[in-house]
Every structure is written in C-alpha cells, then in structure tokens.
Coordinates of C-alpha atoms in Angstrom, one line a residue:
M1486 CA 21.4 8.0 -12.0
K1487 CA 17.3 7.2 -12.2
G1488 CA 16.3 8.6 -9.2
A1489 CA 14.7 11.5 -10.3
L1490 CA 12.3 9.3 -12.7
G1491 CA 9.7 6.7 -12.2
S1492 CA 10.8 3.5 -13.3
N1493 CA 8.6 3.6 -16.0
Q1494 CA 10.0 6.7 -17.9
I1495 CA 10.7 6.1 -21.3
L1496 CA 12.9 8.4 -23.7
R1497 CA 10.8 7.8 -26.6
L1498 CA 11.7 10.8 -29.3
L1499 CA 15.1 12.9 -29.5
F1500 CA 15.4 15.3 -32.2
W1501 CA 18.5 16.3 -33.7
E1502 CA 19.2 19.9 -34.8
T1503 CA 21.8 17.9 -37.1
T1504 CA 22.8 22.0 -38.6
I1505 CA 21.4 25.1 -38.3
K1506 CA 22.2 25.4 -42.2
C1507 CA 19.2 25.8 -44.6
N1508 CA 17.9 26.3 -48.0
L1509 CA 14.9 28.0 -46.9
T1510 CA 14.2 30.8 -44.9
C1511 CA 10.6 30.1 -43.4
A1512 CA 8.4 32.7 -41.5
H1513 CA 7.4 30.2 -38.7
C1514 CA 11.0 28.5 -38.1
R1515 CA 12.1 28.1 -34.8
R1516 CA 15.8 29.0 -35.4
L1517 CA 17.1 32.3 -34.7
E1518 CA 21.0 31.9 -36.3
S1519 CA 21.8 32.2 -40.0
N1520 CA 23.5 29.9 -42.2
E1521 CA 26.8 31.3 -41.3
A1522 CA 26.7 30.0 -37.9
A1523 CA 26.7 26.5 -39.4
F1524 CA 30.5 26.2 -38.5
R1525 CA 29.1 25.3 -34.8
D1526 CA 27.4 22.5 -35.6
L1527 CA 28.6 19.6 -34.0
S1528 CA 31.3 17.6 -35.8
T1529 CA 30.9 14.0 -37.3
A1530 CA 32.8 12.6 -34.2
Q1531 CA 30.6 14.7 -31.6
A1532 CA 27.7 13.7 -33.7
K1533 CA 28.5 9.8 -33.1
S1534 CA 29.2 10.4 -29.3
L1535 CA 25.4 11.7 -29.3
I1536 CA 24.3 8.7 -30.9
A1537 CA 26.5 6.3 -28.8
Q1538 CA 25.1 8.6 -25.9
L1539 CA 21.4 7.8 -26.8
A1540 CA 22.2 4.1 -27.7
E1541 CA 23.7 4.0 -23.8
L1542 CA 20.4 5.5 -22.6
G1543 CA 18.2 3.3 -24.8
G1544 CA 19.7 0.2 -23.4
E1545 CA 18.5 1.0 -20.0
Q1546 CA 15.0 1.4 -21.4
S1547 CA 12.6 -1.2 -22.3
L1548 CA 12.7 0.3 -25.8
M1549 CA 15.2 2.0 -28.1
P1550 CA 14.2 5.6 -28.9
V1551 CA 13.7 7.5 -32.4
L1552 CA 16.0 9.8 -33.5
V1553 CA 14.6 12.0 -35.5
F1554 CA 17.4 13.8 -38.2
S1555 CA 16.3 17.5 -38.1
G1556 CA 17.2 20.8 -38.8
G1557 CA 18.1 23.1 -40.2
E1558 CA 17.6 21.2 -43.1
P1559 CA 19.5 17.9 -42.5
L1560 CA 20.1 17.0 -46.1
C1561 CA 22.8 19.7 -45.8
R1562 CA 24.9 17.8 -44.0
D1563 CA 27.9 16.2 -45.8
D1564 CA 27.7 13.3 -43.4
L1565 CA 24.0 12.5 -42.9
F1566 CA 24.0 9.1 -44.1
E1567 CA 26.6 8.1 -42.6
L1568 CA 25.5 9.4 -39.2
V1569 CA 22.0 7.5 -40.1
N1570 CA 24.2 4.3 -40.4
E1571 CA 25.7 4.9 -37.2
A1572 CA 22.5 5.4 -35.3
Q1573 CA 21.0 2.4 -36.8
A1574 CA 24.1 0.0 -36.2
A1575 CA 23.5 1.3 -32.7
G1576 CA 20.0 0.1 -32.7
I1577 CA 18.3 3.1 -32.7
I1578 CA 15.3 3.7 -35.0
P1579 CA 16.2 6.5 -37.6
A1580 CA 13.6 8.8 -38.7
L1581 CA 14.3 12.4 -40.9
A1582 CA 12.3 15.5 -41.0
T1583 CA 12.8 17.5 -44.3
N1584 CA 11.8 20.4 -46.3
G1585 CA 11.4 18.1 -49.1
T1586 CA 13.4 20.5 -51.6
L1587 CA 16.1 18.4 -51.9
I1588 CA 15.3 14.9 -52.5
D1589 CA 15.7 13.7 -55.9
A1590 CA 16.2 10.0 -57.0
T1591 CA 19.8 9.5 -56.0
V1592 CA 18.6 10.9 -52.3
A1593 CA 15.6 9.1 -52.2
E1594 CA 17.5 5.8 -53.0
Q1595 CA 20.1 7.2 -50.3
I1596 CA 17.3 7.3 -48.0
R1597 CA 15.7 3.9 -48.5
D1598 CA 19.3 2.2 -48.3
S1599 CA 20.1 4.0 -45.0
G1600 CA 17.2 2.3 -43.1
I1601 CA 15.2 5.9 -42.2
V1602 CA 11.7 4.1 -41.0
R1603 CA 10.2 7.5 -42.0
V1604 CA 10.6 11.0 -43.6
A1605 CA 8.7 13.8 -42.7
V1606 CA 8.1 16.3 -45.4
S1607 CA 6.8 20.1 -44.0
L1608 CA 3.9 21.6 -46.8
D1609 CA 2.4 24.6 -44.8
G1610 CA -0.1 24.6 -47.6
A1611 CA -2.2 22.6 -50.1
T1612 CA -1.6 25.2 -52.6
A1613 CA 1.8 26.6 -54.1
E1614 CA 0.3 30.3 -53.3
V1615 CA -0.2 29.5 -49.3
H1616 CA 2.9 27.0 -49.2
D1617 CA 5.4 29.3 -50.8
K1618 CA 4.3 32.3 -48.8
L1619 CA 5.3 31.2 -45.2
R1620 CA 8.3 29.0 -46.7
Q1621 CA 9.3 32.4 -48.4
L1622 CA 10.9 30.6 -51.8
E1623 CA 8.6 30.6 -55.0
G1624 CA 8.6 27.2 -56.0
S1625 CA 9.1 25.3 -52.9
F1626 CA 5.9 23.7 -52.5
E1627 CA 6.2 22.3 -56.2
R1628 CA 9.9 21.1 -55.5
A1629 CA 8.5 19.3 -52.2
L1630 CA 6.1 17.5 -53.8
Q1631 CA 8.9 16.1 -56.4
G1632 CA 11.0 14.9 -53.6
I1633 CA 7.7 13.2 -52.3
K1634 CA 7.0 11.9 -55.5
Y1635 CA 10.7 10.2 -55.4
L1636 CA 10.4 9.0 -51.9
R1637 CA 6.9 7.4 -53.0
E1638 CA 8.8 5.8 -56.2
K1639 CA 11.5 4.1 -53.6
Q1640 CA 8.8 3.1 -51.2
I1641 CA 9.8 5.2 -48.5
P1642 CA 7.1 5.8 -45.8
T1643 CA 6.2 9.5 -45.6
Q1644 CA 4.1 11.9 -43.6
I1645 CA 3.4 15.4 -44.2
N1646 CA 4.0 18.1 -41.3
I1647 CA 2.1 21.3 -41.6
T1648 CA 2.4 24.2 -39.0
L1649 CA -1.3 25.9 -38.6
T1650 CA -1.2 29.5 -38.8
R1651 CA -4.1 31.8 -39.5
H1652 CA -3.0 31.8 -43.2
N1653 CA -3.4 28.1 -43.6
A1654 CA -6.1 27.2 -41.3
G1655 CA -8.6 26.9 -44.4
Q1656 CA -7.1 24.4 -46.0
L1657 CA -6.9 21.5 -43.2
E1658 CA -9.4 19.3 -45.1
D1659 CA -7.2 20.1 -48.5
I1660 CA -3.9 19.1 -47.5
Y1661 CA -5.3 15.8 -45.7
E1662 CA -6.7 14.9 -49.0
L1663 CA -3.2 16.1 -50.8
A1664 CA -1.5 13.8 -48.4
K1665 CA -3.9 10.7 -49.5
S1666 CA -2.9 11.9 -53.0
V1667 CA 0.6 11.6 -53.2
G1668 CA 0.5 8.4 -50.9
A1669 CA 1.7 9.8 -47.5
I1670 CA 0.6 7.4 -44.6
A1671 CA 0.2 10.5 -41.8
V1672 CA -0.6 14.3 -41.3
H1673 CA 1.2 15.5 -38.2
I1674 CA -0.5 18.8 -37.6
F1675 CA 1.8 21.6 -35.4
M1676 CA 0.4 24.4 -33.4
L1677 CA 2.4 27.4 -33.8
V1678 CA 4.3 28.3 -31.1
P1679 CA 6.1 32.0 -30.7
V1680 CA 9.4 30.9 -30.7
G1681 CA 12.7 32.0 -33.0
C1682 CA 11.1 33.5 -36.3
G1683 CA 7.8 32.8 -35.1
Q1684 CA 7.8 35.6 -32.7
V1685 CA 6.8 37.4 -35.0
L1686 CA 3.9 36.1 -36.4
V1687 CA 2.0 36.3 -32.9
E1688 CA -0.2 39.2 -33.9
T1689 CA -0.6 38.4 -37.5
D1690 CA -0.7 34.6 -37.9
M1691 CA -1.1 32.8 -34.6
L1692 CA -4.8 31.4 -34.0
S1693 CA -6.9 32.7 -31.1
P1694 CA -7.9 30.0 -28.4
E1695 CA -11.5 29.5 -29.7
Q1696 CA -10.3 29.1 -33.3
Y1697 CA -7.6 26.6 -32.0
E1698 CA -10.9 24.6 -30.6
Q1699 CA -12.6 24.5 -33.6
K1700 CA -9.7 23.5 -35.6
M1701 CA -8.9 20.5 -33.2
L1702 CA -12.8 19.5 -33.9
E1703 CA -12.1 19.7 -37.5
I1704 CA -8.9 17.7 -36.6
C1705 CA -11.0 15.5 -34.9
R1706 CA -13.3 14.8 -37.3
L1707 CA -10.3 14.0 -40.2
D1708 CA -9.1 11.9 -37.8
G1709 CA -12.2 9.8 -37.6
R1710 CA -12.2 8.6 -41.1
G1711 CA -9.1 6.1 -40.2
E1712 CA -7.6 6.6 -43.5
L1713 CA -4.3 8.6 -42.0
Q1714 CA -2.3 8.5 -39.2
M1715 CA -3.2 11.6 -37.5
K1716 CA -1.0 13.7 -34.9
V1717 CA -1.6 17.1 -33.1
T1718 CA 1.9 18.3 -31.9
C1719 CA 1.8 21.6 -29.6
G1720 CA -1.6 21.0 -29.1
P1721 CA -2.0 18.8 -26.3
H1722 CA -5.6 20.0 -25.7
Y1723 CA -6.3 17.6 -28.4
E1724 CA -6.1 14.9 -26.1
R1725 CA -9.0 16.2 -24.4
I1726 CA -10.7 17.1 -27.3
I1727 CA -10.5 13.5 -28.7
R1728 CA -11.7 12.0 -25.3
Q1729 CA -14.8 14.7 -25.3
Q1730 CA -15.6 13.4 -28.7
G1731 CA -15.4 9.6 -27.9
L1732 CA -12.4 9.4 -30.2
Y1733 CA -9.7 8.0 -27.7
Q1734 CA -10.9 4.4 -27.5
A1735 CA -11.2 4.0 -31.2
R1736 CA -7.9 5.3 -31.7
K1737 CA -6.6 2.7 -28.8
K1738 CA -8.4 -0.3 -31.0
T1739 CA -5.9 1.0 -33.7
A1740 CA -2.9 1.7 -32.2
N1741 CA -1.3 -1.8 -32.8
I1742 CA -1.1 -0.7 -36.8
S1743 CA 0.9 2.2 -36.1
G1744 CA 4.3 0.0 -35.0
S1745 CA 7.8 1.9 -34.1
V1746 CA 7.0 4.8 -35.7
P1747 CA 7.8 8.6 -34.5
G1748 CA 5.4 10.0 -32.3
R1749 CA 2.6 7.3 -32.5
T1750 CA 1.3 5.9 -29.2
G1751 CA 2.4 2.2 -30.5
H1752 CA 6.1 3.1 -29.6
G1753 CA 6.2 3.0 -26.3
G1754 CA 3.0 2.9 -24.8
A1755 CA 0.5 6.1 -23.6
R1756 CA 1.1 9.5 -23.8
R1757 CA 0.9 13.1 -22.8
G1758 CA -0.1 15.6 -25.0
C1759 CA 2.8 17.7 -23.9
L1760 CA 5.4 15.7 -24.0
A1761 CA 8.3 18.3 -23.2
G1762 CA 10.9 17.1 -21.3
L1763 CA 8.6 13.6 -20.7
G1764 CA 9.0 11.7 -23.7
V1765 CA 11.0 13.8 -25.9
L1766 CA 14.0 15.7 -26.0
F1767 CA 15.3 18.5 -28.3
V1768 CA 19.6 18.2 -29.1
G1769 CA 20.5 21.6 -31.1
H1770 CA 23.1 21.9 -33.1
Q1771 CA 25.8 22.6 -31.0
G1772 CA 25.2 20.1 -28.3
N1773 CA 22.7 22.2 -26.2
V1774 CA 20.0 20.2 -24.7
F1775 CA 16.3 21.3 -24.2
P1776 CA 12.7 19.3 -23.4
C1777 CA 11.7 20.1 -26.9
G1778 CA 12.5 22.2 -29.7
Y1779 CA 10.1 25.1 -28.8
L1780 CA 10.9 25.8 -25.1
P1781 CA 14.4 27.6 -24.8
I1782 CA 15.1 26.3 -21.3
E1783 CA 18.7 24.8 -21.5
C1784 CA 19.0 21.2 -19.6
G1785 CA 22.8 20.8 -20.6
N1786 CA 25.0 19.7 -23.0
V1787 CA 26.2 16.7 -24.4
L1788 CA 29.6 17.9 -24.7
K1789 CA 29.8 18.2 -21.3
Q1790 CA 27.2 15.9 -19.8
K1791 CA 26.0 12.1 -20.8
L1792 CA 22.7 12.4 -22.3
A1793 CA 21.3 10.0 -19.8
E1794 CA 22.5 12.2 -17.0
I1795 CA 20.5 15.2 -18.3
W1796 CA 17.4 12.9 -18.9
Y1797 CA 17.9 11.4 -15.5
N1798 CA 18.9 14.3 -13.2
N1799 CA 17.8 17.9 -14.7
E1800 CA 15.6 19.8 -12.4
D1801 CA 13.9 21.3 -15.2
L1802 CA 12.7 18.0 -16.7
A1803 CA 11.6 16.9 -13.4
R1804 CA 9.4 19.6 -12.5
M1805 CA 7.7 19.4 -16.1
R1806 CA 6.9 15.7 -15.7
N1807 CA 5.3 16.4 -12.5
S1808 CA 1.4 17.5 -13.4
S1809 CA 0.8 18.4 -10.1
S1810 CA 3.2 21.7 -10.1
L1811 CA 1.0 23.1 -13.1
E1812 CA -0.1 26.4 -12.3
G1813 CA -3.4 28.5 -13.2
K1814 CA -6.3 26.2 -14.6
C1815 CA -4.1 23.8 -16.4
G1816 CA -3.2 22.8 -12.5
V1817 CA -7.0 22.3 -11.8
C1818 CA -7.9 20.7 -14.9
G1819 CA -9.4 17.3 -14.7
Y1820 CA -7.1 16.9 -18.0
R1821 CA -4.1 17.9 -16.7
D1822 CA -2.7 14.6 -17.0
V1823 CA -3.3 13.8 -20.5
C1824 CA -2.9 17.3 -21.6
G1825 CA -0.1 19.0 -19.8
G1826 CA -1.0 22.2 -21.8
C1827 CA 1.7 23.1 -24.0
R1828 CA 5.0 24.5 -22.1
G1829 CA 6.5 26.4 -25.0
R1830 CA 3.6 28.5 -25.5
A1831 CA 3.2 28.9 -21.5
Y1832 CA 6.6 30.1 -21.6
A1833 CA 6.9 32.6 -24.4
A1834 CA 3.7 34.5 -23.0
T1835 CA 5.0 34.6 -19.1
G1836 CA 8.2 33.7 -18.8
N1837 CA 7.2 30.5 -16.6
Y1838 CA 7.0 27.3 -18.3
M1839 CA 4.5 25.5 -15.8
A1840 CA 2.1 28.9 -15.8
E1841 CA -1.5 27.9 -17.6
E1842 CA -1.5 27.1 -21.7
P1843 CA -2.6 30.4 -22.8
F1844 CA -3.5 29.3 -26.1
C1845 CA -6.7 26.9 -24.7
A1846 CA -10.4 27.8 -24.6
Y1847 CA -11.6 25.3 -22.1
I1848 CA -13.0 26.2 -18.7
P1849 CA -12.3 23.4 -16.3
P1850 CA -15.6 23.1 -14.2
E1851 CA -13.6 23.3 -11.1
I1852 CA -13.0 26.9 -11.9
V1853 CA -16.6 27.6 -13.1
S1854 CA -17.9 25.7 -9.6
G1855 CA -15.1 27.7 -7.7
E1856 CA -13.5 24.4 -6.0

C-alpha cells in the first residue's frame, strides 16, 4: 500500500470539517455551502469510522496524527465531545479550531475534560472594528475574547489564528501583543487563499507579492523575540525568509519545547512550507478528502475508500509531494524543497496546482542568470 510514498512519509495533521454549520458568515471563509447543508455532515457512526481509519493509518507510522476538529463551527455539532473522546481513546491527538464565540464556562470545562490538547481561536484583528467587519457579526470580537478568557481559566493551551488581509495587515504586532495579554501560547498567521467566499476578496483584500514579503519579514522579527510560538500557514515562502534572516537555526534549537501540538516542528520532524498532501490532509463535512482545506482537488471519500488507501495511493497527492514536478520559477528555485509554494493559490490563479506561487516576490538567481 505504501508504494507511492517514501518510507519516512508521515501524515501529521488531519483537519476535519466536522460540520458545514456555523454561527458566523465570515467574508474570507473557505466554505461555499450554507447552514442548510448541515444535514449532509457525516453522521456520528460515519465520523467514528473516519476516526478508526485515521487511527489505523497512524498505527502504521512512527507517530499518531493530530486530528483538528474544525468547521464551519465545530461547537455547533451536538456529538462533538463524544467524537473527541473516541479519537483520544484511539490514541489520536485531538485539537479544536473555533471562532470562540460559543465558549462559556461549561463548554470550556467540557473542552478541558475531553483531553483536547490545544484550542485555536480565530481573531482577525486586534480591535472589534477590524475583527467584526471580517466576521460580519457585531460583538463577535468581544465574545471571542470572552471565550479565550474561559479557556485560560481552565488552563487550556490556546493559540490565536489570524487570516492576513489588507484590512488587518497593519495590526500584526497589535494581535501579537493581544495574544500575549490573553495568555495565548501561539500565533498562527494564515495568508489568504482565494477559495470559497474568499474569492470575492481577491481584488479588495489580497496583499500583493511585495506586501506579503514585507509582512513576512515583520512576522520574522516578531518570531525572533521567542515569546510565542509563531507559524505562517499558506505562506510557504516564510521558510525561505527565516533562512535568509538567520532565524531557522534558532528555531531548530527551541523545537524540542513545542511538544506534540498542531503545526509545530516538534510533531514529526522537519516540514515543508506547503504541506498540502505532504503532511496534511483535509476531510470535508461529507467525507471528501482534499490535499488541504484551500485546494479543491478531490482525492477520494472516506465513505467509499479507506483513508490509508487515499493517503498512500492517490496520484494527485503523489504529484504534490514531488518538488521536482513544480513548474515556473518554483521549479528552479533553490528553496523549492523547503517552501514548495502555495498549491492552493497556484490552482486558484491558473487551474494548475503545480504552477508557480503567484504571490511570491522572490526571483530565484537561476532565472536572473538565465540558467
């Protein structure tokens, strides 16, 4: 079954869209379906089958994957904690990604008791004015902060997720300081990928390649403080920048403190910037499997195929893992093995997921020299 992969290939993170249902209608959301489509969500029995399949796959590896219960809004799912308990009993590491607005003292206690190792709460700005505009619900900022407060009271490790757009790019340091003030242990910065509802933001809120470069340099400076765990998602060229800025070796020395938590180097060793299909999979609310949540290339369905079969044998996943198949400037770039370019943005721009990253300002010397 493992013929399509090298022996050291490991699935580290599986993001599961537990439900399409959500209490918010965020402007940059990846989902296209409305809450009315929630009847198509995996049933409890089907979800337990997915968990069993993931445990089986994890048992063939040197480590068990992290299962991120995502959405939609996972707290809209009535059987969420039953499924978290199922995952933990199977040896899977459970994490939760939420907008935070539904967390009260009771929910925070359920989260703690369920064994969830970390909760990621989305804050798309350091102020209510900025956050609420993107989340399209007045009061959502204060409700999210209140949710974080309840998590802190229960001593639940919490990270802040922010999707970077023109609308909030000026608040990077402010969100960093806010994360520290509320007791978060990490900040994960998501670079906007124009899929789902986010397609309408291409002209209005997408940063230019040059702006992305400058923002990643700013992130690098914040990361260098060593006060919080920092990760850039869907910005794989950050792996180039931290090497150019001399931060990579410093991060390697502190990698052992990160532990088995989502997205950190400490969980499963070295990683490439773009992990679509490499160390990450995304399972949609109907069981469809994708390389990541921002790349709409269907690789199978867990109701029809075993997850391990998809992971080991799907041709699209195998192609994405081969950096020598990258095209354009990504194909000749000296950083292609540590960056890989965002396959989601490449697909959105060209319809070809192996095309060059369209939002990278770096020009490889090989192109300049004409090699």
